[in-house]
Each structure stands twice: as C-alpha cells, then as structure tokens.
GROMACS .gro file of C-alpha atoms in nm:
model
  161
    1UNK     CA    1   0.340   7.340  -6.999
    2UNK     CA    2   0.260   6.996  -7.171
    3UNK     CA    3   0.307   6.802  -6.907
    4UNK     CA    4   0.049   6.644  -6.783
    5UNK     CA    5   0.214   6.378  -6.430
    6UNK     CA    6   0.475   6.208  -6.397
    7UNK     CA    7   0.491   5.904  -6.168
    8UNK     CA    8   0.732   5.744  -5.997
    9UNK     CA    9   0.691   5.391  -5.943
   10UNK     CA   10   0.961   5.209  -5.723
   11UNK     CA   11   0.769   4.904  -5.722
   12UNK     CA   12   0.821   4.848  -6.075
   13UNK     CA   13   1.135   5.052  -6.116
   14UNK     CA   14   1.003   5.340  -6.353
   15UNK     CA   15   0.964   5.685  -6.410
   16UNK     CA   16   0.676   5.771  -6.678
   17UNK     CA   17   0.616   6.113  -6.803
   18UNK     CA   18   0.294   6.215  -6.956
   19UNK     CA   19   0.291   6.506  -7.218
   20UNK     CA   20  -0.001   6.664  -7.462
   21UNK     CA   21   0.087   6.819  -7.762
   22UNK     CA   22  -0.168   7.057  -8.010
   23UNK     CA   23  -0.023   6.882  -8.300
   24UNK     CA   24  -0.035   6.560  -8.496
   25UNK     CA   25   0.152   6.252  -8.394
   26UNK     CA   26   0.407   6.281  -8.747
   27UNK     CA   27   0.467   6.645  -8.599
   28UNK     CA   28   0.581   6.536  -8.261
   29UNK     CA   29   0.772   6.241  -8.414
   30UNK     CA   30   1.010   6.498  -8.620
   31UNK     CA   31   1.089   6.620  -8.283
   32UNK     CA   32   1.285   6.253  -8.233
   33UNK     CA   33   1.369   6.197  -8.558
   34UNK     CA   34   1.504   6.492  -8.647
   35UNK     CA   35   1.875   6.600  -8.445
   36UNK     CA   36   1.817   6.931  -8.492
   37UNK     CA   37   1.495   6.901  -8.362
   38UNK     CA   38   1.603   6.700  -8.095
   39UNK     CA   39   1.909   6.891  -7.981
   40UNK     CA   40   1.671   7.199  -7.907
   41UNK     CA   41   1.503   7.004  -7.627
   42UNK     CA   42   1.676   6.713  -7.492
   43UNK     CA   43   1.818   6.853  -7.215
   44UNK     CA   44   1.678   7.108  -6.989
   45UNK     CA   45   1.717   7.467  -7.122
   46UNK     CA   46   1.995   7.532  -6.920
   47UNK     CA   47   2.163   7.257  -7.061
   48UNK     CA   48   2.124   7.262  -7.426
   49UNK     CA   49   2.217   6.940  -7.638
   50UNK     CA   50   2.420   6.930  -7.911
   51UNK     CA   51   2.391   6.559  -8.085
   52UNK     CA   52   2.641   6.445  -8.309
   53UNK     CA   53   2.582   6.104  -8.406
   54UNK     CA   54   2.187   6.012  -8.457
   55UNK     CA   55   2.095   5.676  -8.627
   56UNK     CA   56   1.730   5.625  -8.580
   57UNK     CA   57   1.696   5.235  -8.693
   58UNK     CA   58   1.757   4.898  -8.443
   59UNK     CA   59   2.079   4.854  -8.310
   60UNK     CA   60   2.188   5.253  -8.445
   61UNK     CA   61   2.349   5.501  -8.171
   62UNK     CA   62   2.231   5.859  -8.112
   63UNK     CA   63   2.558   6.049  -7.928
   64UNK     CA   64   2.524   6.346  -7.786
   65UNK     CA   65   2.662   6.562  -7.472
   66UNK     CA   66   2.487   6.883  -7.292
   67UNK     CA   67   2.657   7.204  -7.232
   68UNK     CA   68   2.603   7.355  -6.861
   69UNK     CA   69   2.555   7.751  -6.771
   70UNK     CA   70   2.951   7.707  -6.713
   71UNK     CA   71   3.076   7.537  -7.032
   72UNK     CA   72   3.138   7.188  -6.858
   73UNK     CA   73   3.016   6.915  -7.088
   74UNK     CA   74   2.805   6.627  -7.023
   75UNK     CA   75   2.797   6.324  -7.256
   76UNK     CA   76   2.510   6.068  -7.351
   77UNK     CA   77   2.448   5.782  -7.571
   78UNK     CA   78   2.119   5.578  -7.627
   79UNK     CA   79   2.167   5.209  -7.820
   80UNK     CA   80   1.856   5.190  -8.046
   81UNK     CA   81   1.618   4.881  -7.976
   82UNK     CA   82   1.304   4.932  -8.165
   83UNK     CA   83   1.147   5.169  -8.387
   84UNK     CA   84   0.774   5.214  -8.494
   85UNK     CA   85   0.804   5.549  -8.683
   86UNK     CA   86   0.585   5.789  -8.584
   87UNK     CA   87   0.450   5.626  -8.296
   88UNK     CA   88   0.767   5.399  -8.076
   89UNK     CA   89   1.108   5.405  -8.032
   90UNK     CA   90   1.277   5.226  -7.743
   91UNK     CA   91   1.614   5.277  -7.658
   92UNK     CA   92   1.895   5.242  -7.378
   93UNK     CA   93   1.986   5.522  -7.242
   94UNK     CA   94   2.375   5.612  -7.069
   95UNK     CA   95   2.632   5.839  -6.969
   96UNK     CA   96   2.944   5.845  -7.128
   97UNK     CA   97   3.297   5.978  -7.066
   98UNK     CA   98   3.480   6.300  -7.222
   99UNK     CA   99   3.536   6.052  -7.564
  100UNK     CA  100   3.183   5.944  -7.567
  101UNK     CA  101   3.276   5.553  -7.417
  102UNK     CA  102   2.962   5.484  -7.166
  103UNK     CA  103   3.073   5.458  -6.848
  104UNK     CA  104   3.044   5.165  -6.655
  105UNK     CA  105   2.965   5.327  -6.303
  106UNK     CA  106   2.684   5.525  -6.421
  107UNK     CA  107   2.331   5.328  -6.478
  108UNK     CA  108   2.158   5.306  -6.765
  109UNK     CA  109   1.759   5.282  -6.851
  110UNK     CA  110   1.564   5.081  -7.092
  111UNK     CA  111   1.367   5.426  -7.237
  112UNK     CA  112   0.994   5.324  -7.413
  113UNK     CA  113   0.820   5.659  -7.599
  114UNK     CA  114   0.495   5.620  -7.740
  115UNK     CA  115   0.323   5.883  -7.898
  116UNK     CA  116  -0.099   5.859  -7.991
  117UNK     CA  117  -0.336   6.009  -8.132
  118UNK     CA  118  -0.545   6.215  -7.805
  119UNK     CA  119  -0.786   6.520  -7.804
  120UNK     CA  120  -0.686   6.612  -8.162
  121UNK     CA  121  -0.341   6.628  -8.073
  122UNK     CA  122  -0.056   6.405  -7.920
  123UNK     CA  123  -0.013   6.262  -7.667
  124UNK     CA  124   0.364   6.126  -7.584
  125UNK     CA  125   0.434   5.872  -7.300
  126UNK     CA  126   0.823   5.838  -7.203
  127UNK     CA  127   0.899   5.566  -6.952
  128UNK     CA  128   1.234   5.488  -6.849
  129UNK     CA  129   1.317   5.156  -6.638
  130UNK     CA  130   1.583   5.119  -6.424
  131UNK     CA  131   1.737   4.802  -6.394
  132UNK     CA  132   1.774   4.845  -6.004
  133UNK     CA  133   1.555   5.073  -5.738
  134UNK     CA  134   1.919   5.183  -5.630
  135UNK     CA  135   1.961   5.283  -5.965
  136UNK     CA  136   1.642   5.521  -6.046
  137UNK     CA  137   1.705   5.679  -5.678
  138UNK     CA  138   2.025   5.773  -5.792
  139UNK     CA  139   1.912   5.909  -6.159
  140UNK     CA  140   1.629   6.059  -5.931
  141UNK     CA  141   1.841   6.239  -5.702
  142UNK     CA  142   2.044   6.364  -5.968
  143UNK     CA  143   1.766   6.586  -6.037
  144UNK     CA  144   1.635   6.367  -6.359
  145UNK     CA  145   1.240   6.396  -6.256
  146UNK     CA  146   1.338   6.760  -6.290
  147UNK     CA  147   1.533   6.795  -6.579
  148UNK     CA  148   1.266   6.572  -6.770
  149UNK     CA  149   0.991   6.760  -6.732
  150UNK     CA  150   1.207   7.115  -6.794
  151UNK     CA  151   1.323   6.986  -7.128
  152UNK     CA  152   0.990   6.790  -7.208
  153UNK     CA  153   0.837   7.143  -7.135
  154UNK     CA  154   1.059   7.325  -7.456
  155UNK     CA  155   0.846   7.141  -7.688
  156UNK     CA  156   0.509   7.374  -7.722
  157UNK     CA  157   0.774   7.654  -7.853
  158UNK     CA  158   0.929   7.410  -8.085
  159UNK     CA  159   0.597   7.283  -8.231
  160UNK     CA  160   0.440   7.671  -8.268
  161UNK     CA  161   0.767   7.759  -8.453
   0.00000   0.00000   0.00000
C-alpha cells in the first residue's frame, strides 16, 4: 500500500494522510481530475463512488454519493476553493441528503491535496481540517481514518492499469 502515516493532530484540528505513488505528478493528478478516475477510488472499495457532477475550477461543485455492500446510498459534495493543476486543489468537503442538499448537522472539512515531485514518483499529501475537535472526533469515529487510507490504498491498481 501507498500509504506512508497518517497523523492525527487534535491540537490543530487535522487529519493528514501521506501517500507515494511510482508515477509522475500529471499521472496522479488525472486521478482528481478525471470523474471516472476519481469514482474508482474515492470511497473505500466497499463503497464505490459514483460522481455525477465534477467541476474542477474555484467556486465549481463535485457531487457524488457511495453505494454500501447493501445498496444504501451515501451522498457527498465538495465546494471548490483553489486549484493549482497538477499539483493543489483545496476544497470543502460535506454530506448531503438523499437530493444531494448538504446537510446542516453533519460537519464539514476544509480538504488541502498537494501532490510533489518525491523519489521519482509522487508524493500526495491530503489534509482535512475540521472546524471543531468535536467535529474531527466525530468524522474520526465514523471510521474516516479508516476509510481514507482503504480508498487512498486503490490507487497503485489504478495507476498500473
């Protein structure tokens, strides 16, 4: 697997996620840029994604839900802050409800991704920030450490394809 630590920092409210790839940095990038791409491994693998709105520029919406091992449906959004093509994005990232509205009593996180140039390959750095520590224990509880590093982990297959 790719992934390399993961550390969660209460103090400052984040989770990061370390991952190396064995490709080049415009490879990995396709895996964001791309919703085909990224529908085969955001999400863990028993949770596959299926994205249906994905507007990669400032202030654009990517929409997408998960589909569990028993059909039930999970829905996201993220609200597009910044992109550096290939090497940021930063985003907000949320739950939403069974028409895709975000739902207020769910947090949200202020996602960063960074992807470089390391050991002639990439290397990709997701950090998500909560906005309370009440917040990221929740996220955490709800298995997200977990589920990260699962679906982070589908990407080797993807990039040997």
């Amino acid at each position: 697997m790719s992934v390399t630590s993961v550390d969660k920092d209460l103090d400052h409210l984040t989770l990061t996620l370390i991952a190396d790839f064995a490709a080049p940095v415009e490879r990995v990038w396709r895996l964001w840029a791309d919703p085909r791409q990224l529908e085969r491994w955001w999400g863990p693998p028993t949770y596959p994604a299926t994205v249906e709105q994905h507007d990669l520029t400032p202030g654009g919406e990517v929409t997408y839900f998960m589909t569990g091992p028993e059909g039930d449906r999970h829905r996201g959004w993220w609200r597009v802050t910044s992109v550096s093509a290939p090497t940021a994005l930063q985003f907000t990232d949320g739950f939403a409800d069974d028409d895709g509205k975000p739902k207020d009593d769910m947090p949200t996180m202020s996602v960063t991704v960074r992807l470089s140039e390391h050991g002639g390959g990439t290397r990709m750095e997701l950090r998500s920030l909560f906005d309370t520590r009440e917040q990221m224990e929740q996220l955490v509880a709800m298995g997200m450490e977990e589920g990260l590093k699962e679906a982070v982990g589908q990407i080797d297959a993807l990039l040997a394809a």
